[in-house]
Amino acid sequence: MCPTETYEPPLTFIVVQKRHHTRFMPAHDRDGVGKCRNVPPGTTVDSVVTHPLDFDFFLCSHFGIQGTSRPAHYYIVWDDSKFSADDLQKLSFYLCHTYSRCARSVSIPAPVYYAHLAAFRAKHHIASKLETSGAVSQSSEGGGDAVLTTAQYVLRCPCIPVTARKEKDFLVFVVSWAVRRVRVSNIAVCVPWN
């Protein structure tokens, strides 16, 4: 099957946030697992502590070996596929079991881990080009300008694969990378389509 110009597969954009201060504990100690009595792997929280209007959820997909388990926070930014909440939560949990470097489930889905590894490697490939072009400012605070400048540079850089899709009046670019002090992963940049 050869893709044509009219082929527009449904896309789902999910932002996975690992660094936050939310923790979950079982209601009773007997319900916890492991030495630290963490919530069991697969615990999903999609009400009460989540946003009342946005589609988001917390998923603790791994077994906490040491200390308190940190669940990942999933934000569904765009959903053309019209997944149900349960289907997305199951898919996210199942993808946490497919990471090839670990025999157990991991805290975030394997594609996110692989994107992070690719971004870490890409950082070394483009670091010298960014330094010579001055694309990244020296300060990471107030990073909006630095991120935008870096995104503009990356969109022009032939060494970084960029996925593009025309969406109504915008061309959406999805880029995943990490650059020096400005750490960005899975950015969607919308450019007006003419």
Coordinates of C-alpha atoms in Angstrom, one line a residue:
M1 CA 0.0 0.0 0.0
C2 CA 1.5 3.3 -1.1
P3 CA 0.6 6.4 0.9
T4 CA -1.0 9.1 -1.1
E5 CA -1.2 12.8 -0.4
T6 CA -4.8 12.4 0.9
Y7 CA -3.7 9.8 3.5
E8 CA -4.1 11.4 6.9
P9 CA -3.8 8.9 9.7
P10 CA -5.4 9.8 13.0
L11 CA -2.8 11.1 15.5
T12 CA -2.8 11.2 19.3
F13 CA -0.4 13.5 21.1
I14 CA 0.3 12.6 24.7
V15 CA 2.7 14.6 26.9
V16 CA 4.2 12.4 29.7
Q17 CA 5.5 14.3 32.7
K18 CA 7.7 12.5 35.1
R19 CA 9.0 15.3 37.3
H20 CA 6.3 16.5 39.6
H21 CA 5.5 16.3 43.3
T22 CA 2.4 14.1 43.2
R23 CA 2.6 10.8 45.1
F24 CA -0.1 8.2 45.8
M25 CA -0.3 5.9 48.8
P26 CA -2.7 3.0 49.4
A27 CA -5.6 3.6 51.8
H28 CA -4.5 0.7 54.0
D29 CA -1.0 -0.7 54.5
R30 CA -2.2 -4.2 53.6
D31 CA -3.1 -2.9 50.1
G32 CA 0.5 -1.8 49.4
V33 CA 3.1 -3.9 47.7
G34 CA 6.8 -4.2 48.4
K35 CA 8.8 -3.2 51.4
C36 CA 7.7 0.4 51.2
R37 CA 4.0 -0.4 50.7
N38 CA 3.6 1.5 47.5
V39 CA 0.5 1.4 45.2
P40 CA 0.5 -1.7 43.0
P41 CA 1.8 -1.4 39.4
G42 CA -1.0 -0.4 37.0
T43 CA -2.7 2.0 39.5
T44 CA -4.4 4.7 37.5
V45 CA -5.9 7.9 38.9
D46 CA -8.1 9.9 36.5
S47 CA -10.3 11.9 38.8
V48 CA -10.2 14.1 41.9
V49 CA -6.6 15.3 41.6
T50 CA -6.6 15.7 37.8
H51 CA -7.7 18.7 35.8
P52 CA -11.5 19.1 35.8
L53 CA -11.8 19.9 32.0
D54 CA -8.6 18.5 30.4
F55 CA -8.0 14.9 29.5
D56 CA -5.2 13.8 31.8
F57 CA -4.4 11.0 34.3
F58 CA -1.7 9.6 36.6
L59 CA -0.4 6.1 36.0
C60 CA 2.0 4.3 38.3
S61 CA 3.1 1.5 36.0
H62 CA 6.2 0.3 37.8
F63 CA 7.0 -1.6 41.0
G64 CA 8.8 0.7 43.4
I65 CA 12.0 -1.0 44.4
Q66 CA 13.2 1.7 46.8
G67 CA 11.3 4.6 48.3
T68 CA 7.9 5.9 47.2
S69 CA 6.8 5.3 43.6
R70 CA 6.4 8.3 41.4
P71 CA 3.5 8.0 39.0
A72 CA 3.8 9.6 35.5
H73 CA 1.3 12.3 34.6
Y74 CA -0.2 11.9 31.1
Y75 CA -1.7 14.9 29.3
I76 CA -3.7 14.1 26.1
V77 CA -3.1 17.1 24.0
W78 CA -4.7 16.0 20.8
D79 CA -6.7 12.9 20.0
D80 CA -7.8 12.2 16.4
S81 CA -8.2 8.5 17.1
K82 CA -11.0 9.1 19.7
F83 CA -9.6 6.6 22.2
S84 CA -11.6 6.1 25.3
A85 CA -9.9 6.9 28.6
D86 CA -9.6 3.3 29.6
D87 CA -8.0 2.4 26.2
L88 CA -5.4 5.1 26.5
Q89 CA -4.6 4.1 30.0
K90 CA -4.2 0.4 29.1
L91 CA -2.1 1.2 26.1
S92 CA 0.2 3.4 28.2
F93 CA 0.5 0.7 30.8
Y94 CA 1.2 -2.0 28.2
L95 CA 3.8 0.2 26.5
C96 CA 5.6 0.4 29.9
H97 CA 6.3 -3.3 29.6
T98 CA 8.0 -3.2 26.2
Y99 CA 11.2 -1.4 27.1
S100 CA 14.0 -3.7 25.9
R101 CA 16.6 -2.7 28.5
C102 CA 14.6 -3.8 31.5
A103 CA 12.8 -7.1 32.2
R104 CA 10.2 -5.3 34.4
S105 CA 7.8 -2.6 33.7
V106 CA 9.2 0.9 33.7
S107 CA 7.8 4.2 34.9
I108 CA 7.1 5.7 31.4
P109 CA 6.2 4.1 28.1
A110 CA 9.1 2.7 26.0
P111 CA 8.6 5.1 23.1
V112 CA 9.1 8.0 25.5
Y113 CA 12.3 6.4 26.9
Y114 CA 13.6 5.8 23.3
A115 CA 12.8 9.4 22.4
H116 CA 14.7 10.6 25.4
L117 CA 17.7 8.4 24.4
A118 CA 17.6 9.7 20.8
A119 CA 17.4 13.3 22.1
F120 CA 20.4 12.7 24.4
R121 CA 22.4 11.5 21.4
A122 CA 21.2 14.2 19.1
K123 CA 22.3 16.8 21.7
H124 CA 25.9 15.7 21.1
H125 CA 25.5 15.8 17.3
I126 CA 24.1 19.3 17.1
A127 CA 25.9 20.9 20.1
S128 CA 28.7 22.4 18.1
K129 CA 26.3 23.7 15.4
L130 CA 24.1 25.4 18.1
E131 CA 27.1 27.0 19.8
T132 CA 28.4 28.5 16.5
S133 CA 25.0 29.7 15.4
G134 CA 24.1 31.2 18.8
A135 CA 20.7 29.5 18.7
V136 CA 20.6 28.8 22.4
S137 CA 20.9 31.6 24.9
Q138 CA 23.2 31.2 27.9
S139 CA 20.3 31.3 30.4
S140 CA 17.7 28.6 30.7
E141 CA 15.5 30.8 32.9
G142 CA 12.7 32.5 31.0
G143 CA 13.4 29.7 28.5
G144 CA 10.5 30.6 26.2
D145 CA 12.7 32.6 23.9
A146 CA 15.5 30.1 24.0
V147 CA 13.1 27.2 23.2
L148 CA 11.6 29.1 20.3
T149 CA 15.0 30.0 18.9
T150 CA 16.1 26.4 19.3
A151 CA 13.0 25.1 17.7
Q152 CA 13.5 27.5 14.7
Y153 CA 17.0 26.2 14.4
V154 CA 16.0 22.6 14.6
L155 CA 13.4 23.0 11.9
R156 CA 16.1 24.3 9.6
C157 CA 18.7 21.6 10.6
P158 CA 18.8 18.7 8.1
C159 CA 20.4 16.3 10.7
I160 CA 17.3 16.1 12.9
P161 CA 14.2 14.2 11.7
V162 CA 11.1 16.2 12.0
T163 CA 7.6 14.8 11.5
A164 CA 5.3 17.2 9.7
R165 CA 1.5 17.1 9.1
K166 CA -0.9 19.6 7.7
E167 CA -3.7 20.2 10.1
K168 CA -6.3 22.6 8.8
D169 CA -4.5 26.0 8.5
F170 CA -1.3 25.0 10.3
L171 CA 1.6 22.7 9.6
V172 CA 2.4 20.8 12.8
F173 CA 6.0 19.8 13.4
V174 CA 6.7 17.2 16.1
V175 CA 10.3 17.3 17.3
S176 CA 12.0 15.4 20.1
W177 CA 15.4 16.4 21.4
A178 CA 17.4 17.8 24.3
V179 CA 19.8 20.7 24.0
R180 CA 22.4 21.7 26.6
R181 CA 20.6 23.7 29.3
V182 CA 17.3 23.9 27.5
R183 CA 15.9 20.4 27.9
V184 CA 12.9 20.0 25.6
S185 CA 11.2 16.8 24.5
N186 CA 8.3 16.1 22.3
I187 CA 7.6 19.7 21.2
A188 CA 4.8 20.5 18.7
V189 CA 5.6 23.7 16.8
C190 CA 2.7 25.1 14.7
V191 CA 3.7 27.2 11.7
P192 CA 1.1 29.0 9.5
W193 CA 0.4 27.1 6.3
N194 CA 0.3 29.1 3.1

